[in-house]
PDB file of C-alpha atoms in Angstrom:
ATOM      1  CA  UNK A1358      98.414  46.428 105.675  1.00  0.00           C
ATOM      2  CA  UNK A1359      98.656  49.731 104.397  1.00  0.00           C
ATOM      3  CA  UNK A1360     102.315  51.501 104.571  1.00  0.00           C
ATOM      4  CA  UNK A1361     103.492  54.916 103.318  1.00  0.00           C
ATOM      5  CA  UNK A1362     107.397  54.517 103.504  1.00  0.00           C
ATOM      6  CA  UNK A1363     109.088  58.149 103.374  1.00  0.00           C
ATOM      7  CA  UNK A1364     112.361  58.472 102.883  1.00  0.00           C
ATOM      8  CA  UNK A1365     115.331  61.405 102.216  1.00  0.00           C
ATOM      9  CA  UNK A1366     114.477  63.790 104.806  1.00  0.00           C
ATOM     10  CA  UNK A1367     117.921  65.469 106.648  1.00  0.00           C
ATOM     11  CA  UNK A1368     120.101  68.617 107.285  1.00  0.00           C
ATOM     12  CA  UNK A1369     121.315  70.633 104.730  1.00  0.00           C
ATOM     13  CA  UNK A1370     122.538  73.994 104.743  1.00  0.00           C
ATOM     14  CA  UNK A1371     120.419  77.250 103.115  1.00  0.00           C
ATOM     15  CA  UNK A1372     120.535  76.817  99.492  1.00  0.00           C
ATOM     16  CA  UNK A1373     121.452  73.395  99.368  1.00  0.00           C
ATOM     17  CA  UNK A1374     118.703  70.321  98.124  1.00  0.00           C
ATOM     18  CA  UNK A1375     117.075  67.172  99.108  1.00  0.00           C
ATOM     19  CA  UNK A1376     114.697  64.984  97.703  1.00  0.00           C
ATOM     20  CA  UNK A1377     111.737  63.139  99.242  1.00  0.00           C
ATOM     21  CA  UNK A1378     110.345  59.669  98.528  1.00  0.00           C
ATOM     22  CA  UNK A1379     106.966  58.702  99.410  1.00  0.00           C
ATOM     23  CA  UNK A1380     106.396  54.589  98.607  1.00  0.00           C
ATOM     24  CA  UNK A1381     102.859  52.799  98.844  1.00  0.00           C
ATOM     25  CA  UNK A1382     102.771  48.968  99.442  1.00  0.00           C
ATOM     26  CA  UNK A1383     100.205  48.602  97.860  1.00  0.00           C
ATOM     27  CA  UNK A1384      98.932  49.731  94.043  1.00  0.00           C
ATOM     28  CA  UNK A1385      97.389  52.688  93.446  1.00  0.00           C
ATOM     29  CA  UNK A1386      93.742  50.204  92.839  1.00  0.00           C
ATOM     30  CA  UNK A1387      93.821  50.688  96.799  1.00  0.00           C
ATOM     31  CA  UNK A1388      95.624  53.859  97.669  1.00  0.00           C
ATOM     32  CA  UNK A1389      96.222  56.711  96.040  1.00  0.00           C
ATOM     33  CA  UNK A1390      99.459  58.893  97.074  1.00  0.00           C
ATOM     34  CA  UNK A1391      98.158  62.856  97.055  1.00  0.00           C
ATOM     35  CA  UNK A1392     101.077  64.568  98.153  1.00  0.00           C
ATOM     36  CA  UNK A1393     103.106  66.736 101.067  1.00  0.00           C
ATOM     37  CA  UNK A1394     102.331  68.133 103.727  1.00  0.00           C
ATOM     38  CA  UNK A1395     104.722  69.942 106.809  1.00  0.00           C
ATOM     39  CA  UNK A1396     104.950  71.123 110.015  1.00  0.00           C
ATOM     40  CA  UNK A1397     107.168  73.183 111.596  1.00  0.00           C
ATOM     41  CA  UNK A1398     107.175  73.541 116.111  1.00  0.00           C
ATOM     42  CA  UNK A1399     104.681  75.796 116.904  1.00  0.00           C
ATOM     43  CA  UNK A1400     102.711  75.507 113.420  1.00  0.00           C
ATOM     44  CA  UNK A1401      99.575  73.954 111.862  1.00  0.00           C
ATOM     45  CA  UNK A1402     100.861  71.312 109.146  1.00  0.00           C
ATOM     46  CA  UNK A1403     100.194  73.045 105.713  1.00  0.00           C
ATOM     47  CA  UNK A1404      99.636  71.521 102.333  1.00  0.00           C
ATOM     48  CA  UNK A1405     103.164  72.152 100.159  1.00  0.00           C
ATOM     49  CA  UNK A1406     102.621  70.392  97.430  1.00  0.00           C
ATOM     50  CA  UNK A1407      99.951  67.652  95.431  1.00  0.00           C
ATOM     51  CA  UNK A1408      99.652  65.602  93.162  1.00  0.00           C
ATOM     52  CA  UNK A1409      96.938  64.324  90.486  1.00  0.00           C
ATOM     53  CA  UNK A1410      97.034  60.389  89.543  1.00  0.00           C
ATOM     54  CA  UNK A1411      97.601  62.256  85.648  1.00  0.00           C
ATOM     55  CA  UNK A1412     100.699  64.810  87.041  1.00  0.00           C
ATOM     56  CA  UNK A1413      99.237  67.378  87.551  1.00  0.00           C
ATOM     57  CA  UNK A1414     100.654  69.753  90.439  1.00  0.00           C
ATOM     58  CA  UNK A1415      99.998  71.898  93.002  1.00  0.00           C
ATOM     59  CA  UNK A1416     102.422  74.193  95.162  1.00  0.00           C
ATOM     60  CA  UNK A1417     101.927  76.301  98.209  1.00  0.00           C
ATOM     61  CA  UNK A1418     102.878  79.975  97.221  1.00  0.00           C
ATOM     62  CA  UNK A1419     106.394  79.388  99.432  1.00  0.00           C
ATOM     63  CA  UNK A1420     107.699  76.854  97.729  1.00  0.00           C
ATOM     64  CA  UNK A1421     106.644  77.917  93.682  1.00  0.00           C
ATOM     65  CA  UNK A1422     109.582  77.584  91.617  1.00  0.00           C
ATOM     66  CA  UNK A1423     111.773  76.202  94.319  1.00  0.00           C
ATOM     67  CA  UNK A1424     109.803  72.159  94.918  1.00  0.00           C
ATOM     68  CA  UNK A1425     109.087  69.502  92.285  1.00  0.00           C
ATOM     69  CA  UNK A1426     106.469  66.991  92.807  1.00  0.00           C
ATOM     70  CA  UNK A1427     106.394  64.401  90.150  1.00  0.00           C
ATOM     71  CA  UNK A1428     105.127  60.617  90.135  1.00  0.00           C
ATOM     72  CA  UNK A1429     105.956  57.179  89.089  1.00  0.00           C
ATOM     73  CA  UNK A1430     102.691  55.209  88.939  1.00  0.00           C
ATOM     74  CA  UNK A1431     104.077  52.206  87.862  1.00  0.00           C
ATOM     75  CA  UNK A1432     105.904  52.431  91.566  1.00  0.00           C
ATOM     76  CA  UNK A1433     102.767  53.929  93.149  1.00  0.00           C
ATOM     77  CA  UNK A1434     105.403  56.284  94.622  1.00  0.00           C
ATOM     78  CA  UNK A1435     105.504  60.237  95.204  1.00  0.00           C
ATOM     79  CA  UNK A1436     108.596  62.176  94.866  1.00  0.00           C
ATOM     80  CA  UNK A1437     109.089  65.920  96.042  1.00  0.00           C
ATOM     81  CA  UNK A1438     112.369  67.469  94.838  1.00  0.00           C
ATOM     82  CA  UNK A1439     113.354  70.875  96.846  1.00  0.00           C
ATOM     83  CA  UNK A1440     115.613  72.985  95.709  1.00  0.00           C
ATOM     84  CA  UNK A1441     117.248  76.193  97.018  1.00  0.00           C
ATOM     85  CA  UNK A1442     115.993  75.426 100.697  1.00  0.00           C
ATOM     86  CA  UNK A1443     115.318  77.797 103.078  1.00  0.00           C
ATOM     87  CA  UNK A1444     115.639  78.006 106.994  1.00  0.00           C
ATOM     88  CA  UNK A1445     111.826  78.110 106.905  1.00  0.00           C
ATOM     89  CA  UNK A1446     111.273  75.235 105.025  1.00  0.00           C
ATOM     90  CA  UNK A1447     112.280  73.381 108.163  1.00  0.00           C
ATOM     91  CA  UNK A1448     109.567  71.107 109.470  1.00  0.00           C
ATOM     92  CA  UNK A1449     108.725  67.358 109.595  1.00  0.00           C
ATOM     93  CA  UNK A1450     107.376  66.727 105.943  1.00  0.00           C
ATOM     94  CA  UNK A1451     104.599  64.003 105.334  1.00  0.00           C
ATOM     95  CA  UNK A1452     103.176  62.382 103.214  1.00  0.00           C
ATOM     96  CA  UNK A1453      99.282  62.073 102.763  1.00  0.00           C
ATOM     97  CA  UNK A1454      97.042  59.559 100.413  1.00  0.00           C
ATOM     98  CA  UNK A1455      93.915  57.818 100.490  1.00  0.00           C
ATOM     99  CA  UNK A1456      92.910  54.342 100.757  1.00  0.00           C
ATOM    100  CA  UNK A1457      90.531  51.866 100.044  1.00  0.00           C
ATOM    101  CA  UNK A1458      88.189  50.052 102.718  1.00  0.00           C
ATOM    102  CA  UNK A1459      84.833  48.782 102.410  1.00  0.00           C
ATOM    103  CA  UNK A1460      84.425  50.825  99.404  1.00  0.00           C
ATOM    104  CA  UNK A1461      85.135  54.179 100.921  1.00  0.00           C
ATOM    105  CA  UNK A1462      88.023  56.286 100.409  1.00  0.00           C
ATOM    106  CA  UNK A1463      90.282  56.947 103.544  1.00  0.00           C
ATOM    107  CA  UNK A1464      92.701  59.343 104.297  1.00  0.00           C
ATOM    108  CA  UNK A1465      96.159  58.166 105.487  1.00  0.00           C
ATOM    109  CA  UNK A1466      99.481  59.809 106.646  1.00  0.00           C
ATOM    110  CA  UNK A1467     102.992  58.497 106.453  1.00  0.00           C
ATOM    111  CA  UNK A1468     104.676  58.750 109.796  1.00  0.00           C
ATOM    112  CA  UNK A1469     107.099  62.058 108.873  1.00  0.00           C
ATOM    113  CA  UNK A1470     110.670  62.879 107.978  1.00  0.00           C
ATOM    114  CA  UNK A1471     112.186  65.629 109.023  1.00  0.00           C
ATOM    115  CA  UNK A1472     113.966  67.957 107.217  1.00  0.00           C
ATOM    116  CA  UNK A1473     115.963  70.774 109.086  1.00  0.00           C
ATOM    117  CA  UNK A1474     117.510  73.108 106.779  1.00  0.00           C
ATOM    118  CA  UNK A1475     121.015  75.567 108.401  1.00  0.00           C
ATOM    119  CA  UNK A1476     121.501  79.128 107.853  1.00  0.00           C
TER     120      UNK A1476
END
């Protein structure tokens, strides 16, 4: 069974940090973690931030020198550092790869964490 587990969404206050975890159950032969994605009430979800299987990042223009996406392959596991949040950085963050089945690629989402930052 394929399972993205997401974890250290919350509420923080303007300025403050959090760090999200994005887990695969299985290894990266079979799914491949790309990165973040969020969506705030009222929004379309937006790409914030990927990942290359060699480390190589992307960033929305919001988020440049603010989020940190990094990897541990070893893990198969996606992490997404965010510093000095902002109000609008609210939204429920998740966390999108690709899997393997019947020799085709797939997309997959995990199921969300939310992240509600105060002013």
């Amino acid at each position: 069974q394929v399972q993205l587990v997401e974890s250290g969404g919350g509420l923080v206050q303007a300025g403050g940090s959090l760090t999200l975890t994005c887990a695969a159950s299985r290894s990266a032969d079979s799914i491949k973690i790309v990165g973040w994605y969020r969506q705030a009430p009222g929004h379309q979800r937006e790409q914030v931030a990927t990942i290359t299987n060699d480390g190589t990042p992307t960033y929305t223009d919001a988020v440049k020198g603010r989020f940190t996406i990094s990897r541990n392959n070893a893990k198969n596991t996606v992490y997404l550092q965010m510093d000095s949040l902002k109000p609008e950085d609210s939204a429920v963050y998740s966390c999108n790869a690709h899997f393997l089945s019947g020799g085709k690629w797939h997309p997959y989402w995990g199921q969300g964490t939310q992240v509600t930052v105060s002013s």
